[in-house]
Tab-separated table of C-alpha atoms in Angstrom:
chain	number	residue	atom	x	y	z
A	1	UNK	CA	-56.027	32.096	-0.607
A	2	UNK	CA	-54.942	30.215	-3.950
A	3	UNK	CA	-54.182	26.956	-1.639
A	4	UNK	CA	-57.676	25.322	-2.832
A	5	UNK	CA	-56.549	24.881	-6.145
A	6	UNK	CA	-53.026	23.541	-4.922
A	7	UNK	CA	-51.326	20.742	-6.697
A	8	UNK	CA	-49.403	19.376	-4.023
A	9	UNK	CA	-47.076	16.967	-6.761
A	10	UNK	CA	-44.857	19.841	-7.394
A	11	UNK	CA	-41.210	18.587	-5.773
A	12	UNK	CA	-40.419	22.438	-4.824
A	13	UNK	CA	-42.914	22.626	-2.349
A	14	UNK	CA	-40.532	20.645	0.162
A	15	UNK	CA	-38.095	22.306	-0.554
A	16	UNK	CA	-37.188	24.235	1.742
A	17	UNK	CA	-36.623	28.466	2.068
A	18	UNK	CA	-32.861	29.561	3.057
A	19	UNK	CA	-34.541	32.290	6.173
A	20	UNK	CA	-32.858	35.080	8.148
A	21	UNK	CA	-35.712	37.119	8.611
A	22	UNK	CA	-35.170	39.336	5.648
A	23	UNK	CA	-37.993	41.129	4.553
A	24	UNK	CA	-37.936	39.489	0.553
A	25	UNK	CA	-37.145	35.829	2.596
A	26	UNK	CA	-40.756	36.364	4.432
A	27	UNK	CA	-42.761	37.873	1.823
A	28	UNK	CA	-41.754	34.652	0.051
A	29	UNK	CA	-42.814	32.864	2.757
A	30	UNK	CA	-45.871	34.060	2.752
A	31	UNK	CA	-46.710	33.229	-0.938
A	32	UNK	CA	-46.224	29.761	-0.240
A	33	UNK	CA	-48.728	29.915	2.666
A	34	UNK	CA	-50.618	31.714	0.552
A	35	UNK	CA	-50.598	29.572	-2.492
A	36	UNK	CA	-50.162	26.282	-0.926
A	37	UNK	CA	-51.189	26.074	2.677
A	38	UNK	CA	-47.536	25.447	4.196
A	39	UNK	CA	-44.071	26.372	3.720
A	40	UNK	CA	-40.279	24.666	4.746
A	41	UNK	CA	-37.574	26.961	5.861
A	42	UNK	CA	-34.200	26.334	6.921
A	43	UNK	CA	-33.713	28.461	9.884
A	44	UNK	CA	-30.001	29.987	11.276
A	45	UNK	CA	-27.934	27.346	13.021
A	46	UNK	CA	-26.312	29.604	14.957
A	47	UNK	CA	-29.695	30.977	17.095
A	48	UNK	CA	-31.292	28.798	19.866
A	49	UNK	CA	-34.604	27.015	18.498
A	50	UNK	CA	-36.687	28.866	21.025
A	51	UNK	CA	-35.649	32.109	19.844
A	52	UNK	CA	-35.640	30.918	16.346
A	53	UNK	CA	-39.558	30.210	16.201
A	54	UNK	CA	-40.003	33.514	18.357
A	55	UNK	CA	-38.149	35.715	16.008
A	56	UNK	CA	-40.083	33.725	13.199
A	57	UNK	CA	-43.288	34.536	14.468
A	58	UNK	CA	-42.719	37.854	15.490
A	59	UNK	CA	-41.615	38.574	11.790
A	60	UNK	CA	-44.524	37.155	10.340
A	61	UNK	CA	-46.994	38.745	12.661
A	62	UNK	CA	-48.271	35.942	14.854
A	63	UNK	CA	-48.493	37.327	18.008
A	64	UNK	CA	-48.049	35.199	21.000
A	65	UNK	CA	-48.630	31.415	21.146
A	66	UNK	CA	-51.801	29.961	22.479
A	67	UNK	CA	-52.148	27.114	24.629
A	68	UNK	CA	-54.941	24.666	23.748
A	69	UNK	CA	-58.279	24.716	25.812
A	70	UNK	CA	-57.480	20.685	26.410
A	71	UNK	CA	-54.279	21.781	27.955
A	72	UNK	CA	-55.631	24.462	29.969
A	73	UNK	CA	-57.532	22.579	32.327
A	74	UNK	CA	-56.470	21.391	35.849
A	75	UNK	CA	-55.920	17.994	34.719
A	76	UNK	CA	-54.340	18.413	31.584
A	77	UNK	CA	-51.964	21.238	31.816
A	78	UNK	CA	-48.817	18.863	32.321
A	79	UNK	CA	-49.100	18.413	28.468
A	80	UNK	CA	-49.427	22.521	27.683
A	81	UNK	CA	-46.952	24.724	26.899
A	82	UNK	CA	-46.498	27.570	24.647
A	83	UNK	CA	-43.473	25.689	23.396
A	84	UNK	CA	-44.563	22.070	23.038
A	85	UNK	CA	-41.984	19.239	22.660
A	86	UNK	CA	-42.778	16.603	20.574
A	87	UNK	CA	-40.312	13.751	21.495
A	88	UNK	CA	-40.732	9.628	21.961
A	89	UNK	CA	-40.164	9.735	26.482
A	90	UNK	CA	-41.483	6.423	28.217
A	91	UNK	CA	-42.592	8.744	31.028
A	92	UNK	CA	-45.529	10.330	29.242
A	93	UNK	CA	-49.032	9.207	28.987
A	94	UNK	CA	-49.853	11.293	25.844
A	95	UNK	CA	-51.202	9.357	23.127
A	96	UNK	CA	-49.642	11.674	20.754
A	97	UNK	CA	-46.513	13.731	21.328
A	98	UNK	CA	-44.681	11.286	23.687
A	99	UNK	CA	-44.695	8.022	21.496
A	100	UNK	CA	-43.288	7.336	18.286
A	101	UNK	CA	-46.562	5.895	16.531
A	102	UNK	CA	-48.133	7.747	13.869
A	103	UNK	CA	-50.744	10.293	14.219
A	104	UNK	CA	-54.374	9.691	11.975
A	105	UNK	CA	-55.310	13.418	9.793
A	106	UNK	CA	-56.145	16.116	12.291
A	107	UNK	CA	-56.030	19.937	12.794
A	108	UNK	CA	-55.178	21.134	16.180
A	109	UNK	CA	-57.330	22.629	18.514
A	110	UNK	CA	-59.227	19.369	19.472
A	111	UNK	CA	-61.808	21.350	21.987
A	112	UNK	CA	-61.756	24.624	19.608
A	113	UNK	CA	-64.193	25.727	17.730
A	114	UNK	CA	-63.680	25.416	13.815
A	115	UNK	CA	-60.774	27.668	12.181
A	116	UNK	CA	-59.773	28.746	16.139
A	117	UNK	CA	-56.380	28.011	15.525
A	118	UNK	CA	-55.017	28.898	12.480
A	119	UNK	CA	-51.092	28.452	12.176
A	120	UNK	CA	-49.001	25.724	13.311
A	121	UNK	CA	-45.014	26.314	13.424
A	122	UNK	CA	-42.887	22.729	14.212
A	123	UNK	CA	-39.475	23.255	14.337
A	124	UNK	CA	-36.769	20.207	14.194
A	125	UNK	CA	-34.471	20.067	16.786
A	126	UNK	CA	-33.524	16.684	15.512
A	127	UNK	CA	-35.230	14.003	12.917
A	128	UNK	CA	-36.028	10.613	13.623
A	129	UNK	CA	-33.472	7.992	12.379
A	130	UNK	CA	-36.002	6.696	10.409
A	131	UNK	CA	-39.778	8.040	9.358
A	132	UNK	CA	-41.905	10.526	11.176
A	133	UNK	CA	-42.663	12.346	7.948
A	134	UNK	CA	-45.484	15.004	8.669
A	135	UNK	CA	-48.605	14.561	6.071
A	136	UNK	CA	-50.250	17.248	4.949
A	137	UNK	CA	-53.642	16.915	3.378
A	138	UNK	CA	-55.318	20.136	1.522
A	139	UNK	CA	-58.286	18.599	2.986
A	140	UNK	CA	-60.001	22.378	2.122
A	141	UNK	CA	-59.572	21.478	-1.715
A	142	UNK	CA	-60.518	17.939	-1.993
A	143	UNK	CA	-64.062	19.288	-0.327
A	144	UNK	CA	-64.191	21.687	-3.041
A	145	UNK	CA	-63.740	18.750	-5.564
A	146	UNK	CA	-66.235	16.637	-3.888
A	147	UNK	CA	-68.467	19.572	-3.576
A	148	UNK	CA	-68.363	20.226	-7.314
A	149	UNK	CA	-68.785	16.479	-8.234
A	150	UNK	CA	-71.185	15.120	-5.547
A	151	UNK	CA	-73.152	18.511	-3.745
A	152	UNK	CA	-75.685	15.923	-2.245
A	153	UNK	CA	-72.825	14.053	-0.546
A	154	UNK	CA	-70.804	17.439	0.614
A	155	UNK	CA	-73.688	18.619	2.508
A	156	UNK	CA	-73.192	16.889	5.421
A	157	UNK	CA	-70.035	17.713	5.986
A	158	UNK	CA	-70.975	21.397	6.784
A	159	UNK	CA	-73.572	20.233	9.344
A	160	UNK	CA	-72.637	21.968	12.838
A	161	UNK	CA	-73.274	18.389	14.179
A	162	UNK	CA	-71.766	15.775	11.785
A	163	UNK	CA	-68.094	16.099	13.417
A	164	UNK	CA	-67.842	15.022	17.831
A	165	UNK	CA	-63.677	15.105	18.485
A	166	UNK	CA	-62.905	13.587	21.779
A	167	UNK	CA	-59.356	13.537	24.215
A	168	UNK	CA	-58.158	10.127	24.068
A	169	UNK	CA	-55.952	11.276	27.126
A	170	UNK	CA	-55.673	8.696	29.822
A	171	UNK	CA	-58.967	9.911	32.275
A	172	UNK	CA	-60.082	12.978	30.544
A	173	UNK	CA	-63.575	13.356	29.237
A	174	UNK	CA	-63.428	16.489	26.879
A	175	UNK	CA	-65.020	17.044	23.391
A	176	UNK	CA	-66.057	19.420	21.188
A	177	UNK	CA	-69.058	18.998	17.874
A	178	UNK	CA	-68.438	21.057	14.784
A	179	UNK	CA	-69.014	21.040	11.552
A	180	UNK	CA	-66.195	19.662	9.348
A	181	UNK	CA	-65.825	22.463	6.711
A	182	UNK	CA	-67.133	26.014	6.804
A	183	UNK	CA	-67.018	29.277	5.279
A	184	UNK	CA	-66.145	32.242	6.643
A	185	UNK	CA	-67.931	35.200	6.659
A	186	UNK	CA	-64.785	36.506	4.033
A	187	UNK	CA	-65.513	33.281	1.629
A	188	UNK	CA	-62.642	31.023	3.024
A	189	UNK	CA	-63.560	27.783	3.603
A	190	UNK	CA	-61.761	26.447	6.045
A	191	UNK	CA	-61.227	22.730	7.929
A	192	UNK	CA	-61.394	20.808	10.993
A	193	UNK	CA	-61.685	17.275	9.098
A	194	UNK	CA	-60.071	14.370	11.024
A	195	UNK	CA	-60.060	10.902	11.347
A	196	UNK	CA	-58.637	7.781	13.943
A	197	UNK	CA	-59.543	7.327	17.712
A	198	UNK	CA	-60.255	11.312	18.674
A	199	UNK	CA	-63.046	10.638	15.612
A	200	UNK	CA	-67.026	10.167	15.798
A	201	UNK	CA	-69.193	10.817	12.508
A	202	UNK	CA	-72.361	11.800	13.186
A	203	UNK	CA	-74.585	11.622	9.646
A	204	UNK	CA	-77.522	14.720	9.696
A	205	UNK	CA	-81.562	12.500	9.549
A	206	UNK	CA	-81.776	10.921	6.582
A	207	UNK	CA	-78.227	11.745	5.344
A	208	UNK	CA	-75.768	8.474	6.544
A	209	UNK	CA	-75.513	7.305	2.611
A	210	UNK	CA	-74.190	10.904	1.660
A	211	UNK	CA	-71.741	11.125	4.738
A	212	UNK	CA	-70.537	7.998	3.844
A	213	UNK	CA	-69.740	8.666	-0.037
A	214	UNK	CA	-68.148	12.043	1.720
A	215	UNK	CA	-66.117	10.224	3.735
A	216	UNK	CA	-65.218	7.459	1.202
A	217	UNK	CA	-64.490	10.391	-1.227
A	218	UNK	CA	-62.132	12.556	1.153
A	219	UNK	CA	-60.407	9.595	2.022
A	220	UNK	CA	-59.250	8.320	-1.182
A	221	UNK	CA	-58.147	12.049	-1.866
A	222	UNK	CA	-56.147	11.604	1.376
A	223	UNK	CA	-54.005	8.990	-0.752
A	224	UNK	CA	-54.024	11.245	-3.855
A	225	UNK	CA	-50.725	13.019	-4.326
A	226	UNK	CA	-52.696	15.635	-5.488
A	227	UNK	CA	-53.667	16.896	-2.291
A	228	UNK	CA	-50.818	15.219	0.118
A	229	UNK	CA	-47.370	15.669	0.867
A	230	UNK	CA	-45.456	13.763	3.304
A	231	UNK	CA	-42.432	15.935	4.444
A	232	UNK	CA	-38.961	14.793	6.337
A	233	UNK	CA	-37.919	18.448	8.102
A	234	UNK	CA	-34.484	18.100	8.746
A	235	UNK	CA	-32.505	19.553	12.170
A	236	UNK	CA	-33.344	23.534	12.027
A	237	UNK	CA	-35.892	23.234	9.462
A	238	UNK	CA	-39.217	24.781	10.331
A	239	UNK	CA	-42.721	23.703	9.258
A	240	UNK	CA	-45.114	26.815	8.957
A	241	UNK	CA	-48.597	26.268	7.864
A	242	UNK	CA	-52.300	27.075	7.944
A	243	UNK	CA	-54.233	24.549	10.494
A	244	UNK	CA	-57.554	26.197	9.072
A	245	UNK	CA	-57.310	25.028	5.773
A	246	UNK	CA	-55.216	21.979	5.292
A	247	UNK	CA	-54.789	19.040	7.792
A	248	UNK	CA	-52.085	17.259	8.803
A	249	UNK	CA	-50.661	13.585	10.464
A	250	UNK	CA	-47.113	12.029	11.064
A	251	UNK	CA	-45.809	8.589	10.158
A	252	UNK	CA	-44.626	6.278	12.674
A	253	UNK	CA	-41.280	6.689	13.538
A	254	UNK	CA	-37.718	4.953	14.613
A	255	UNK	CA	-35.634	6.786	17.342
A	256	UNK	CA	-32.008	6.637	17.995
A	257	UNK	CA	-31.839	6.204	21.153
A	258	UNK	CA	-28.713	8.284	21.680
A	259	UNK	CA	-30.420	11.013	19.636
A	260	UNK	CA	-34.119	10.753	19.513
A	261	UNK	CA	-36.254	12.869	17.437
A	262	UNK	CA	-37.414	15.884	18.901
A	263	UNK	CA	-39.728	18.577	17.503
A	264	UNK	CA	-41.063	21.873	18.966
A	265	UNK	CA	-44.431	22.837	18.379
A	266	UNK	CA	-46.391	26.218	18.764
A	267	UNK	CA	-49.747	27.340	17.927
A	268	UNK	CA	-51.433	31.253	16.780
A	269	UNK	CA	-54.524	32.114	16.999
A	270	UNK	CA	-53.512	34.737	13.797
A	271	UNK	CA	-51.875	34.471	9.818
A	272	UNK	CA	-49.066	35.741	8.378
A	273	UNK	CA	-49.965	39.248	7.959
């Protein structure tokens, strides 16, 4: 992949892909994955968004969607679905997808282990009427900068250890320790770098003053437009893009309440192939 030497300033990367499945369409498609981690398409309006990201997935060789290990369990399957809806519903005691506050830099998969899930697809049903931009962060190529500038402080960050992600559900005690980066036996380095309340750091013996200058380094880079887009998808606009290399968080958001934002989200275990 091309995606860790990305410049993410380029204004046609959000814009988005006219896409009805045509074989030139997707192979398009996938050079944007390819090159930067993500791609925007507007989708048909005339085919139900359901069948939309099913026919999208089954052209780009995703096989089915996976339900997270958190939302597998007996006490936690309420929130899993193949199809998830991400909408603002007083009801809900999920500290992510029923609110409209904004969501810290994460990959999903909280429980899995590193580079488990690999593509996310949100489609819009609806924007906000005001924020709820998704960020993405090529989290993958800032470690390769801070690698090649500061080795002693990227160390860490490989450590199978240095990374604990907790649920912050409501009465759920679930976590998973990883490393933050990896590579693959293929050379890919790939990404399960977070930060905000799911978050612990855990520096290796003798290593806290490198994990910190890490940490210090990656987030700076998550401010750099270098490395981070913020996109607005608009309604029938799909989000496709690889939760293995780059990571991701939303703004805080504004609903009307006659028309609230609503967003469907599905996970693959595979890549556009």
């Amino acid at each position: 992949m091309q995606v860790v030497r990305a410049d993410y300033r380029s204004p046609e990367l959000s814009t988005a892909l006219t896409y009805r499945y045509g074989r030139q369409e997707t192979e398009q498609l996938k050079q944007r994955l390819d090159d930067h981690g993500f791609a925007v398409a507007a989708m048909p309006d005339d085919v139900e968004p359901h069948t939309a990201v099913e026919r999208l997935a089954a052209t780009l060789g995703l096989g089915q969607p996976y339900i997270a290990s958190l939302y597998q369990r007996e006490d936690t399957k309420e929130h899993g679905a193949a199809y998830t809806d991400v909408r603002s519903q007083a009801s809900s005691d999920h500290p992510a997808f029923g609110t409209t506050a904004g969501q810290s830099m994460h990959v999903d998969g909280l429980l899995e282990p590193i580079g488990t899930v690999r593509t996310t697809v949100l489609y819009c049903v609806r924007p906000a009427l005001s924020g709820g931009r998704t960020v993405l962060f090529n989290s993958t190529a800032a470690f390769e900068e801070l690698r090649r500038r500061d080795p002693q402080a990227a160390g860490p960050l490989l450590d199978p250890g240095v990374l604990r992600r907790r649920s912050t559900l409501p009465n759920v005690d679930a976590d998973h320790v990883g490393p933050a980066f990896a590579y693959r036996e293929d050379g890919l380095l790939i990404t399960r770098y977070a930060e905000g309340d799911t978050v612990e750091w855990r520096a290796p013996d003798g290593r806290s003053a490198d994990l910190e200058r890490a940490l210090a380094f990656l987030r700076a880079a998550g401010e750099d437009k270098r490395y981070s887009v913020a996109l607005r998808l608009e309604a029938r606009q799909v989000l496709v893009f690889r939760n293995d290399v780059v990571s991701h968080g939303r703004e805080a958001y504004r609903d009307d309440p006659a028309a609230p934002r609503h967003l469907i989200r599905t996970l693959y275990l595979e890549t556009p192939r």
